[in-house]
PDB file of N, CA and C in Angstrom:
ATOM      1  N   SER R 468       0.838  -1.194   0.000  1.00 58.00           N
ATOM      2  CA  SER R 468       0.000   0.000   0.000  1.00 58.00           C
ATOM      3  C   SER R 468       0.878   1.251   0.000  1.00 58.00           C
ATOM      4  N   THR R 469       0.271   2.353  -0.331  1.00 64.00           N
ATOM      5  CA  THR R 469       0.971   3.635  -0.336  1.00 64.00           C
ATOM      6  C   THR R 469       1.551   3.926   1.036  1.00 64.00           C
ATOM      7  N   TRP R 470       0.790   3.562   2.081  1.00 65.00           N
ATOM      8  CA  TRP R 470       1.228   3.872   3.438  1.00 65.00           C
ATOM      9  C   TRP R 470       2.507   3.154   3.810  1.00 65.00           C
ATOM     10  N   SER R 471       2.634   1.871   3.419  1.00 65.00           N
ATOM     11  CA  SER R 471       3.869   1.178   3.778  1.00 65.00           C
ATOM     12  C   SER R 471       5.036   1.750   2.991  1.00 65.00           C
ATOM     13  N   ASN R 472       4.781   2.242   1.781  1.00 72.00           N
ATOM     14  CA  ASN R 472       5.840   2.926   1.029  1.00 72.00           C
ATOM     15  C   ASN R 472       6.224   4.226   1.709  1.00 72.00           C
ATOM     16  N   LEU R 473       5.240   4.856   2.308  1.00 75.00           N
ATOM     17  CA  LEU R 473       5.445   6.145   2.945  1.00 75.00           C
ATOM     18  C   LEU R 473       6.374   6.062   4.152  1.00 75.00           C
ATOM     19  N   GLN R 474       6.335   4.911   4.850  1.00 76.00           N
ATOM     20  CA  GLN R 474       7.109   4.844   6.098  1.00 76.00           C
ATOM     21  C   GLN R 474       8.614   4.938   5.869  1.00 76.00           C
ATOM     22  N   ILE R 475       9.096   4.672   4.648  1.00 82.00           N
ATOM     23  CA  ILE R 475      10.540   4.817   4.397  1.00 82.00           C
ATOM     24  C   ILE R 475      10.966   6.283   4.434  1.00 82.00           C
ATOM     25  N   PHE R 476       9.999   7.198   4.299  1.00 84.00           N
ATOM     26  CA  PHE R 476      10.314   8.628   4.320  1.00 84.00           C
ATOM     27  C   PHE R 476      10.231   9.227   5.721  1.00 84.00           C
ATOM     28  N   ILE R 477       9.732   8.466   6.683  1.00 89.00           N
ATOM     29  CA  ILE R 477       9.516   9.017   8.023  1.00 89.00           C
ATOM     30  C   ILE R 477      10.821   9.412   8.715  1.00 89.00           C
ATOM     31  N   PRO R 478      11.874   8.553   8.690  1.00 90.00           N
ATOM     32  CA  PRO R 478      13.112   8.995   9.332  1.00 90.00           C
ATOM     33  C   PRO R 478      13.595  10.286   8.662  1.00 90.00           C
ATOM     34  N   GLY R 479      13.886  11.293   9.482  1.00 90.00           N
ATOM     35  CA  GLY R 479      14.352  12.554   8.909  1.00 90.00           C
ATOM     36  C   GLY R 479      13.269  13.600   8.743  1.00 90.00           C
ATOM     37  N   LEU R 480      12.002  13.213   8.932  1.00 93.00           N
ATOM     38  CA  LEU R 480      10.926  14.199   8.801  1.00 93.00           C
ATOM     39  C   LEU R 480      10.995  15.214   9.935  1.00 93.00           C
ATOM     40  N   ASP R 481      10.607  16.456   9.612  1.00 95.00           N
ATOM     41  CA  ASP R 481      10.494  17.453  10.679  1.00 95.00           C
ATOM     42  C   ASP R 481       9.082  17.375  11.255  1.00 95.00           C
ATOM     43  N   THR R 482       8.800  18.224  12.224  1.00 94.00           N
ATOM     44  CA  THR R 482       7.503  18.146  12.897  1.00 94.00           C
ATOM     45  C   THR R 482       6.348  18.434  11.938  1.00 94.00           C
ATOM     46  N   ARG R 483       6.581  19.317  10.970  1.00 94.00           N
ATOM     47  CA  ARG R 483       5.520  19.635  10.006  1.00 94.00           C
ATOM     48  C   ARG R 483       5.184  18.401   9.166  1.00 94.00           C
ATOM     49  N   GLY R 484       6.220  17.683   8.762  1.00 94.00           N
ATOM     50  CA  GLY R 484       6.016  16.456   7.975  1.00 94.00           C
ATOM     51  C   GLY R 484       5.274  15.394   8.759  1.00 94.00           C
ATOM     52  N   ILE R 485       5.668  15.230  10.015  1.00 95.00           N
ATOM     53  CA  ILE R 485       5.001  14.253  10.879  1.00 95.00           C
ATOM     54  C   ILE R 485       3.529  14.625  11.042  1.00 95.00           C
ATOM     55  N   SER R 486       3.275  15.899  11.326  1.00 95.00           N
ATOM     56  CA  SER R 486       1.891  16.351  11.507  1.00 95.00           C
ATOM     57  C   SER R 486       1.065  16.126  10.246  1.00 95.00           C
ATOM     58  N   SER R 487       1.652  16.397   9.090  1.00 93.00           N
ATOM     59  CA  SER R 487       0.922  16.210   7.821  1.00 93.00           C
ATOM     60  C   SER R 487       0.530  14.751   7.624  1.00 93.00           C
ATOM     61  N   ILE R 488       1.478  13.856   7.875  1.00 92.00           N
ATOM     62  CA  ILE R 488       1.186  12.429   7.717  1.00 92.00           C
ATOM     63  C   ILE R 488       0.101  11.995   8.697  1.00 92.00           C
ATOM     64  N   LEU R 489       0.212  12.435   9.943  1.00 93.00           N
ATOM     65  CA  LEU R 489      -0.776  12.037  10.947  1.00 93.00           C
ATOM     66  C   LEU R 489      -2.152  12.605  10.634  1.00 93.00           C
ATOM     67  N   LYS R 490      -2.198  13.854  10.158  1.00 93.00           N
ATOM     68  CA  LYS R 490      -3.490  14.461   9.785  1.00 93.00           C
ATOM     69  C   LYS R 490      -4.123  13.689   8.630  1.00 93.00           C
ATOM     70  N   SER R 491      -3.312  13.356   7.634  1.00 90.00           N
ATOM     71  CA  SER R 491      -3.827  12.608   6.482  1.00 90.00           C
ATOM     72  C   SER R 491      -4.353  11.250   6.906  1.00 90.00           C
ATOM     73  N   ALA R 492      -3.580  10.561   7.733  1.00 88.00           N
ATOM     74  CA  ALA R 492      -3.989   9.231   8.198  1.00 88.00           C
ATOM     75  C   ALA R 492      -5.314   9.312   8.944  1.00 88.00           C
ATOM     76  N   THR R 493      -5.445  10.328   9.791  1.00 90.00           N
ATOM     77  CA  THR R 493      -6.673  10.496  10.572  1.00 90.00           C
ATOM     78  C   THR R 493      -7.847  10.799   9.650  1.00 90.00           C
ATOM     79  N   ARG R 494      -7.618  11.720   8.715  1.00 91.00           N
ATOM     80  CA  ARG R 494      -8.683  12.121   7.789  1.00 91.00           C
ATOM     81  C   ARG R 494      -9.151  10.931   6.945  1.00 91.00           C
ATOM     82  N   LEU R 495      -8.195  10.082   6.547  1.00 89.00           N
ATOM     83  CA  LEU R 495      -8.531   8.938   5.699  1.00 89.00           C
ATOM     84  C   LEU R 495      -8.967   7.715   6.512  1.00 89.00           C
ATOM     85  N   LYS R 496      -9.050   7.903   7.848  1.00 89.00           N
ATOM     86  CA  LYS R 496      -9.427   6.811   8.748  1.00 89.00           C
ATOM     87  C   LYS R 496      -8.523   5.586   8.542  1.00 89.00           C
ATOM     88  N   TYR R 497      -7.249   5.871   8.330  1.00 85.00           N
ATOM     89  CA  TYR R 497      -6.255   4.818   8.125  1.00 85.00           C
ATOM     90  C   TYR R 497      -5.856   4.198   9.464  1.00 85.00           C
ATOM     91  N   THR R 498      -5.748   2.876   9.490  1.00 83.00           N
ATOM     92  CA  THR R 498      -5.247   2.199  10.676  1.00 83.00           C
ATOM     93  C   THR R 498      -3.842   1.706  10.362  1.00 83.00           C
ATOM     94  N   PRO R 499      -2.828   2.398  10.885  1.00 85.00           N
ATOM     95  CA  PRO R 499      -1.459   2.049  10.534  1.00 85.00           C
ATOM     96  C   PRO R 499      -0.988   0.758  11.195  1.00 85.00           C
ATOM     97  N   GLY R 500      -0.030   0.115  10.553  1.00 86.00           N
ATOM     98  CA  GLY R 500       0.564  -1.087  11.126  1.00 86.00           C
ATOM     99  C   GLY R 500       1.657  -0.720  12.111  1.00 86.00           C
ATOM    100  N   ASN R 501       2.175  -1.727  12.806  1.00 87.00           N
ATOM    101  CA  ASN R 501       3.197  -1.501  13.827  1.00 87.00           C
ATOM    102  C   ASN R 501       4.462  -0.847  13.294  1.00 87.00           C
ATOM    103  N   THR R 502       4.899  -1.238  12.091  1.00 87.00           N
ATOM    104  CA  THR R 502       6.133  -0.680  11.532  1.00 87.00           C
ATOM    105  C   THR R 502       5.996   0.812  11.314  1.00 87.00           C
ATOM    106  N   PHE R 503       4.837   1.201  10.796  1.00 88.00           N
ATOM    107  CA  PHE R 503       4.544   2.606  10.548  1.00 88.00           C
ATOM    108  C   PHE R 503       4.536   3.385  11.872  1.00 88.00           C
ATOM    109  N   LEU R 504       3.816   2.844  12.855  1.00 91.00           N
ATOM    110  CA  LEU R 504       3.712   3.507  14.154  1.00 91.00           C
ATOM    111  C   LEU R 504       5.068   3.639  14.832  1.00 91.00           C
ATOM    112  N   LEU R 505       5.862   2.574  14.736  1.00 91.00           N
ATOM    113  CA  LEU R 505       7.193   2.589  15.339  1.00 91.00           C
ATOM    114  C   LEU R 505       8.057   3.663  14.696  1.00 91.00           C
ATOM    115  N   ALA R 506       7.986   3.753  13.367  1.00 92.00           N
ATOM    116  CA  ALA R 506       8.765   4.764  12.641  1.00 92.00           C
ATOM    117  C   ALA R 506       8.342   6.172  13.066  1.00 92.00           C
ATOM    118  N   ILE R 507       7.040   6.392  13.185  1.00 94.00           N
ATOM    119  CA  ILE R 507       6.527   7.698  13.617  1.00 94.00           C
ATOM    120  C   ILE R 507       7.002   8.011  15.035  1.00 94.00           C
ATOM    121  N   GLU R 508       6.867   7.036  15.941  1.00 95.00           N
ATOM    122  CA  GLU R 508       7.269   7.274  17.329  1.00 95.00           C
ATOM    123  C   GLU R 508       8.764   7.565  17.432  1.00 95.00           C
ATOM    124  N   GLU R 509       9.570   6.801  16.694  1.00 95.00           N
ATOM    125  CA  GLU R 509      11.021   7.023  16.734  1.00 95.00           C
ATOM    126  C   GLU R 509      11.366   8.420  16.233  1.00 95.00           C
ATOM    127  N   GLN R 510      10.725   8.834  15.134  1.00 95.00           N
ATOM    128  CA  GLN R 510      11.008  10.155  14.585  1.00 95.00           C
ATOM    129  C   GLN R 510      10.508  11.255  15.514  1.00 95.00           C
ATOM    130  N   CYS R 511       9.381  11.028  16.166  1.00 96.00           N
ATOM    131  CA  CYS R 511       8.865  12.007  17.135  1.00 96.00           C
ATOM    132  C   CYS R 511       9.871  12.199  18.268  1.00 96.00           C
ATOM    133  N   CYS R 512      10.482  11.107  18.722  1.00 95.00           N
ATOM    134  CA  CYS R 512      11.487  11.200  19.789  1.00 95.00           C
ATOM    135  C   CYS R 512      12.668  12.067  19.336  1.00 95.00           C
ATOM    136  N   GLU R 513      13.011  11.976  18.047  1.00 95.00           N
ATOM    137  CA  GLU R 513      14.131  12.753  17.507  1.00 95.00           C
ATOM    138  C   GLU R 513      13.847  14.254  17.509  1.00 95.00           C
ATOM    139  N   VAL R 514      12.598  14.623  17.242  1.00 96.00           N
ATOM    140  CA  VAL R 514      12.282  16.044  17.022  1.00 96.00           C
ATOM    141  C   VAL R 514      11.326  16.632  18.054  1.00 96.00           C
ATOM    142  N   VAL R 515      11.109  15.900  19.161  1.00 94.00           N
ATOM    143  CA  VAL R 515      10.098  16.327  20.141  1.00 94.00           C
ATOM    144  C   VAL R 515      10.349  17.757  20.644  1.00 94.00           C
ATOM    145  N   ASP R 516      11.604  18.177  20.698  1.00 94.00           N
ATOM    146  CA  ASP R 516      11.911  19.523  21.177  1.00 94.00           C
ATOM    147  C   ASP R 516      11.475  20.613  20.203  1.00 94.00           C
ATOM    148  N   GLU R 517      11.149  20.222  18.978  1.00 95.00           N
ATOM    149  CA  GLU R 517      10.723  21.207  17.983  1.00 95.00           C
ATOM    150  C   GLU R 517       9.209  21.226  17.816  1.00 95.00           C
ATOM    151  N   PHE R 518       8.508  20.329  18.503  1.00 94.00           N
ATOM    152  CA  PHE R 518       7.055  20.271  18.390  1.00 94.00           C
ATOM    153  C   PHE R 518       6.419  21.568  18.874  1.00 94.00           C
ATOM    154  N   THR R 519       5.432  22.051  18.137  1.00 91.00           N
ATOM    155  CA  THR R 519       4.606  23.151  18.621  1.00 91.00           C
ATOM    156  C   THR R 519       3.462  22.508  19.414  1.00 91.00           C
ATOM    157  N   ALA R 520       2.726  23.319  20.133  1.00 88.00           N
ATOM    158  CA  ALA R 520       1.578  22.793  20.876  1.00 88.00           C
ATOM    159  C   ALA R 520       0.596  22.126  19.907  1.00 88.00           C
ATOM    160  N   LEU R 521       0.436  22.724  18.738  1.00 89.00           N
ATOM    161  CA  LEU R 521      -0.491  22.175  17.755  1.00 89.00           C
ATOM    162  C   LEU R 521      -0.007  20.830  17.207  1.00 89.00           C
ATOM    163  N   ASP R 522       1.312  20.675  17.049  1.00 93.00           N
ATOM    164  CA  ASP R 522       1.863  19.377  16.628  1.00 93.00           C
ATOM    165  C   ASP R 522       1.525  18.306  17.662  1.00 93.00           C
ATOM    166  N   VAL R 523       1.641  18.686  18.936  1.00 92.00           N
ATOM    167  CA  VAL R 523       1.338  17.732  20.010  1.00 92.00           C
ATOM    168  C   VAL R 523      -0.131  17.328  19.937  1.00 92.00           C
ATOM    169  N   VAL R 524      -1.001  18.316  19.735  1.00 89.00           N
ATOM    170  CA  VAL R 524      -2.437  18.045  19.617  1.00 89.00           C
ATOM    171  C   VAL R 524      -2.694  17.094  18.452  1.00 89.00           C
ATOM    172  N   THR R 525      -2.068  17.365  17.322  1.00 93.00           N
ATOM    173  CA  THR R 525      -2.225  16.512  16.140  1.00 93.00           C
ATOM    174  C   THR R 525      -1.810  15.083  16.457  1.00 93.00           C
ATOM    175  N   PHE R 526      -0.692  14.945  17.160  1.00 94.00           N
ATOM    176  CA  PHE R 526      -0.198  13.621  17.536  1.00 94.00           C
ATOM    177  C   PHE R 526      -1.218  12.899  18.415  1.00 94.00           C
ATOM    178  N   TRP R 527      -1.698  13.591  19.467  1.00 91.00           N
ATOM    179  CA  TRP R 527      -2.668  12.957  20.379  1.00 91.00           C
ATOM    180  C   TRP R 527      -3.918  12.526  19.632  1.00 91.00           C
ATOM    181  N   GLU R 528      -4.427  13.429  18.795  1.00 90.00           N
ATOM    182  CA  GLU R 528      -5.669  13.127  18.070  1.00 90.00           C
ATOM    183  C   GLU R 528      -5.482  11.918  17.162  1.00 90.00           C
ATOM    184  N   ALA R 529      -4.345  11.879  16.478  1.00 93.00           N
ATOM    185  CA  ALA R 529      -4.080  10.759  15.570  1.00 93.00           C
ATOM    186  C   ALA R 529      -3.995   9.448  16.345  1.00 93.00           C
ATOM    187  N   PHE R 530      -3.215   9.444  17.410  1.00 93.00           N
ATOM    188  CA  PHE R 530      -3.047   8.201  18.164  1.00 93.00           C
ATOM    189  C   PHE R 530      -4.349   7.780  18.848  1.00 93.00           C
ATOM    190  N   ALA R 531      -5.171   8.749  19.252  1.00 91.00           N
ATOM    191  CA  ALA R 531      -6.479   8.412  19.819  1.00 91.00           C
ATOM    192  C   ALA R 531      -7.342   7.765  18.735  1.00 91.00           C
ATOM    193  N   SER R 532      -7.269   8.289  17.507  1.00 91.00           N
ATOM    194  CA  SER R 532      -8.079   7.705  16.432  1.00 91.00           C
ATOM    195  C   SER R 532      -7.536   6.336  16.009  1.00 91.00           C
ATOM    196  N   PHE R 533      -6.212   6.129  16.159  1.00 91.00           N
ATOM    197  CA  PHE R 533      -5.643   4.800  15.861  1.00 91.00           C
ATOM    198  C   PHE R 533      -5.937   3.816  17.001  1.00 91.00           C
ATOM    199  N   ARG R 534      -6.401   4.362  18.146  1.00 90.00           N
ATOM    200  CA  ARG R 534      -6.610   3.574  19.370  1.00 90.00           C
ATOM    201  C   ARG R 534      -5.313   2.883  19.796  1.00 90.00           C
ATOM    202  N   VAL R 535      -4.233   3.670  19.771  1.00 89.00           N
ATOM    203  CA  VAL R 535      -2.914   3.147  20.137  1.00 89.00           C
ATOM    204  C   VAL R 535      -2.349   4.019  21.246  1.00 89.00           C
ATOM    205  N   GLN R 536      -1.746   3.381  22.215  1.00 89.00           N
ATOM    206  CA  GLN R 536      -1.082   4.096  23.309  1.00 89.00           C
ATOM    207  C   GLN R 536       0.393   4.235  22.931  1.00 89.00           C
ATOM    208  N   PRO R 537       0.882   5.478  22.776  1.00 90.00           N
ATOM    209  CA  PRO R 537       2.300   5.653  22.442  1.00 90.00           C
ATOM    210  C   PRO R 537       3.195   5.195  23.600  1.00 90.00           C
ATOM    211  N   GLU R 538       4.469   4.986  23.293  1.00 90.00           N
ATOM    212  CA  GLU R 538       5.459   4.645  24.307  1.00 90.00           C
ATOM    213  C   GLU R 538       5.368   5.651  25.453  1.00 90.00           C
ATOM    214  N   GLU R 539       5.507   5.184  26.677  1.00 92.00           N
ATOM    215  CA  GLU R 539       5.371   6.071  27.837  1.00 92.00           C
ATOM    216  C   GLU R 539       6.391   7.209  27.817  1.00 92.00           C
ATOM    217  N   GLU R 540       7.619   6.888  27.423  1.00 93.00           N
ATOM    218  CA  GLU R 540       8.675   7.902  27.370  1.00 93.00           C
ATOM    219  C   GLU R 540       8.294   9.036  26.416  1.00 93.00           C
ATOM    220  N   LEU R 541       7.761   8.652  25.264  1.00 94.00           N
ATOM    221  CA  LEU R 541       7.336   9.641  24.272  1.00 94.00           C
ATOM    222  C   LEU R 541       6.144  10.440  24.791  1.00 94.00           C
ATOM    223  N   MET R 542       5.194   9.757  25.418  1.00 92.00           N
ATOM    224  CA  MET R 542       4.031  10.458  25.974  1.00 92.00           C
ATOM    225  C   MET R 542       4.474  11.506  26.992  1.00 92.00           C
ATOM    226  N   ASN R 543       5.425  11.139  27.846  1.00 92.00           N
ATOM    227  CA  ASN R 543       5.928  12.082  28.848  1.00 92.00           C
ATOM    228  C   ASN R 543       6.613  13.272  28.184  1.00 92.00           C
ATOM    229  N   ALA R 544       7.425  12.979  27.164  1.00 94.00           N
ATOM    230  CA  ALA R 544       8.140  14.048  26.455  1.00 94.00           C
ATOM    231  C   ALA R 544       7.148  14.996  25.774  1.00 94.00           C
ATOM    232  N   LEU R 545       6.110  14.428  25.152  1.00 92.00           N
ATOM    233  CA  LEU R 545       5.104  15.252  24.481  1.00 92.00           C
ATOM    234  C   LEU R 545       4.305  16.059  25.505  1.00 92.00           C
ATOM    235  N   HIS R 546       4.015  15.450  26.628  1.00 90.00           N
ATOM    236  CA  HIS R 546       3.292  16.158  27.689  1.00 90.00           C
ATOM    237  C   HIS R 546       4.119  17.351  28.170  1.00 90.00           C
ATOM    238  N   ASP R 547       5.421  17.131  28.386  1.00 91.00           N
ATOM    239  CA  ASP R 547       6.303  18.222  28.814  1.00 91.00           C
ATOM    240  C   ASP R 547       6.341  19.323  27.769  1.00 91.00           C
ATOM    241  N   ARG R 548       6.410  18.903  26.509  1.00 91.00           N
ATOM    242  CA  ARG R 548       6.461  19.865  25.400  1.00 91.00           C
ATOM    243  C   ARG R 548       5.174  20.691  25.363  1.00 91.00           C
ATOM    244  N   LEU R 549       4.051  20.031  25.596  1.00 87.00           N
ATOM    245  CA  LEU R 549       2.763  20.731  25.604  1.00 87.00           C
ATOM    246  C   LEU R 549       2.731  21.756  26.739  1.00 87.00           C
ATOM    247  N   MET R 550       3.285  21.381  27.893  1.00 87.00           N
ATOM    248  CA  MET R 550       3.331  22.304  29.024  1.00 87.00           C
ATOM    249  C   MET R 550       4.189  23.534  28.685  1.00 87.00           C
ATOM    250  N   GLN R 551       5.267  23.320  27.909  1.00 87.00           N
ATOM    251  CA  GLN R 551       6.146  24.433  27.531  1.00 87.00           C
ATOM    252  C   GLN R 551       5.503  25.344  26.485  1.00 87.00           C
ATOM    253  N   THR R 552       4.655  24.776  25.644  1.00 85.00           N
ATOM    254  CA  THR R 552       4.153  25.525  24.479  1.00 85.00           C
ATOM    255  C   THR R 552       2.653  25.806  24.528  1.00 85.00           C
ATOM    256  N   HIS R 553       1.987  25.404  25.620  1.00 75.00           N
ATOM    257  CA  HIS R 553       0.513  25.463  25.627  1.00 75.00           C
ATOM    258  C   HIS R 553      -0.038  26.862  25.420  1.00 75.00           C
ATOM    259  N   GLN R 554       0.751  27.902  25.690  1.00 72.00           N
ATOM    260  CA  GLN R 554       0.264  29.270  25.465  1.00 72.00           C
ATOM    261  C   GLN R 554      -0.177  29.449  24.008  1.00 72.00           C
ATOM    262  N   ASP R 555       0.539  28.779  23.086  1.00 67.00           N
ATOM    263  CA  ASP R 555       0.198  28.870  21.654  1.00 67.00           C
ATOM    264  C   ASP R 555      -1.215  28.370  21.386  1.00 67.00           C
ATOM    265  N   LEU R 556      -1.663  27.423  22.205  1.00 64.00           N
ATOM    266  CA  LEU R 556      -2.957  26.795  21.951  1.00 64.00           C
ATOM    267  C   LEU R 556      -4.116  27.757  22.109  1.00 64.00           C
ATOM    268  N   LYS R 557      -3.922  28.788  22.897  1.00 63.00           N
ATOM    269  CA  LYS R 557      -5.017  29.738  23.108  1.00 63.00           C
ATOM    270  C   LYS R 557      -5.434  30.371  21.787  1.00 63.00           C
ATOM    271  N   LYS R 558      -4.507  30.358  20.812  1.00 60.00           N
ATOM    272  CA  LYS R 558      -4.823  30.954  19.508  1.00 60.00           C
ATOM    273  C   LYS R 558      -5.605  29.989  18.624  1.00 60.00           C
ATOM    274  N   HIS R 559      -5.768  28.740  19.075  1.00 58.00           N
ATOM    275  CA  HIS R 559      -6.361  27.730  18.199  1.00 58.00           C
ATOM    276  C   HIS R 559      -7.577  27.074  18.832  1.00 58.00           C
ATOM    277  N   THR R 560      -8.591  26.900  18.025  1.00 54.00           N
ATOM    278  CA  THR R 560      -9.793  26.236  18.526  1.00 54.00           C
ATOM    279  C   THR R 560      -9.550  24.737  18.675  1.00 54.00           C
ATOM    280  N   GLN R 561      -8.499  24.214  18.024  1.00 56.00           N
ATOM    281  CA  GLN R 561      -8.239  22.786  18.103  1.00 56.00           C
ATOM    282  C   GLN R 561      -7.811  22.342  19.489  1.00 56.00           C
ATOM    283  N   ALA R 562      -7.572  23.290  20.387  1.00 55.00           N
ATOM    284  CA  ALA R 562      -7.170  22.941  21.753  1.00 55.00           C
ATOM    285  C   ALA R 562      -8.178  21.992  22.390  1.00 55.00           C
ATOM    286  N   SER R 563      -9.459  22.201  22.089  1.00 60.00           N
ATOM    287  CA  SER R 563     -10.475  21.331  22.673  1.00 60.00           C
ATOM    288  C   SER R 563     -10.290  19.903  22.170  1.00 60.00           C
ATOM    289  N   GLY R 564      -9.778  19.765  20.952  1.00 62.00           N
ATOM    290  CA  GLY R 564      -9.490  18.441  20.398  1.00 62.00           C
ATOM    291  C   GLY R 564      -8.436  17.717  21.209  1.00 62.00           C
ATOM    292  N   ALA R 565      -7.464  18.462  21.726  1.00 63.00           N
ATOM    293  CA  ALA R 565      -6.387  17.867  22.523  1.00 63.00           C
ATOM    294  C   ALA R 565      -6.970  17.277  23.791  1.00 63.00           C
ATOM    295  N   LEU R 566      -7.863  18.029  24.423  1.00 61.00           N
ATOM    296  CA  LEU R 566      -8.469  17.556  25.661  1.00 61.00           C
ATOM    297  C   LEU R 566      -9.298  16.317  25.399  1.00 61.00           C
ATOM    298  N   TRP R 567     -10.026  16.324  24.292  1.00 58.00           N
ATOM    299  CA  TRP R 567     -10.836  15.174  23.905  1.00 58.00           C
ATOM    300  C   TRP R 567      -9.928  13.966  23.692  1.00 58.00           C
ATOM    301  N   ALA R 568      -8.812  14.171  22.976  1.00 62.00           N
ATOM    302  CA  ALA R 568      -7.902  13.072  22.665  1.00 62.00           C
ATOM    303  C   ALA R 568      -7.268  12.510  23.936  1.00 62.00           C
ATOM    304  N   LEU R 569      -6.901  13.398  24.852  1.00 63.00           N
ATOM    305  CA  LEU R 569      -6.279  12.938  26.096  1.00 63.00           C
ATOM    306  C   LEU R 569      -7.273  12.123  26.925  1.00 63.00           C
ATOM    307  N   LYS R 570      -8.533  12.557  26.937  1.00 60.00           N
ATOM    308  CA  LYS R 570      -9.560  11.807  27.674  1.00 60.00           C
ATOM    309  C   LYS R 570      -9.717  10.409  27.072  1.00 60.00           C
ATOM    310  N   LYS R 571      -9.666  10.338  25.741  1.00 60.00           N
ATOM    311  CA  LYS R 571      -9.822   9.065  25.038  1.00 60.00           C
ATOM    312  C   LYS R 571      -8.708   8.089  25.430  1.00 60.00           C
ATOM    313  N   LEU R 572      -7.494   8.629  25.667  1.00 58.00           N
ATOM    314  CA  LEU R 572      -6.344   7.778  25.974  1.00 58.00           C
ATOM    315  C   LEU R 572      -6.375   7.263  27.406  1.00 58.00           C
ATOM    316  N   ASP R 573      -7.112   7.960  28.281  1.00 49.00           N
ATOM    317  CA  ASP R 573      -7.147   7.528  29.697  1.00 49.00           C
ATOM    318  C   ASP R 573      -7.836   6.194  29.876  1.00 49.00           C
TER     319      ASP R 573
END
């Protein structure tokens, strides 16, 4: 499938690229396989310090729609990143989506 071809491009993606892939997957109601998810999680760990609050929201929403619990280490890193950048969220209505996604993961 196109998606399995896509995972070869994940290493090296910046946060914008990761967000785009996750948004597309969510919009298309795609259920990714383990290899794809692992590649995304590994790349997120590489660039977590560059995530914007909105990138974090996109990640949570995508993983909630995949019904997958990310690695705990990554979840903690993303949570910390959200705490550092959450002021940005006030500018976006999607903030409510983040809360919804976090509730879904509990």
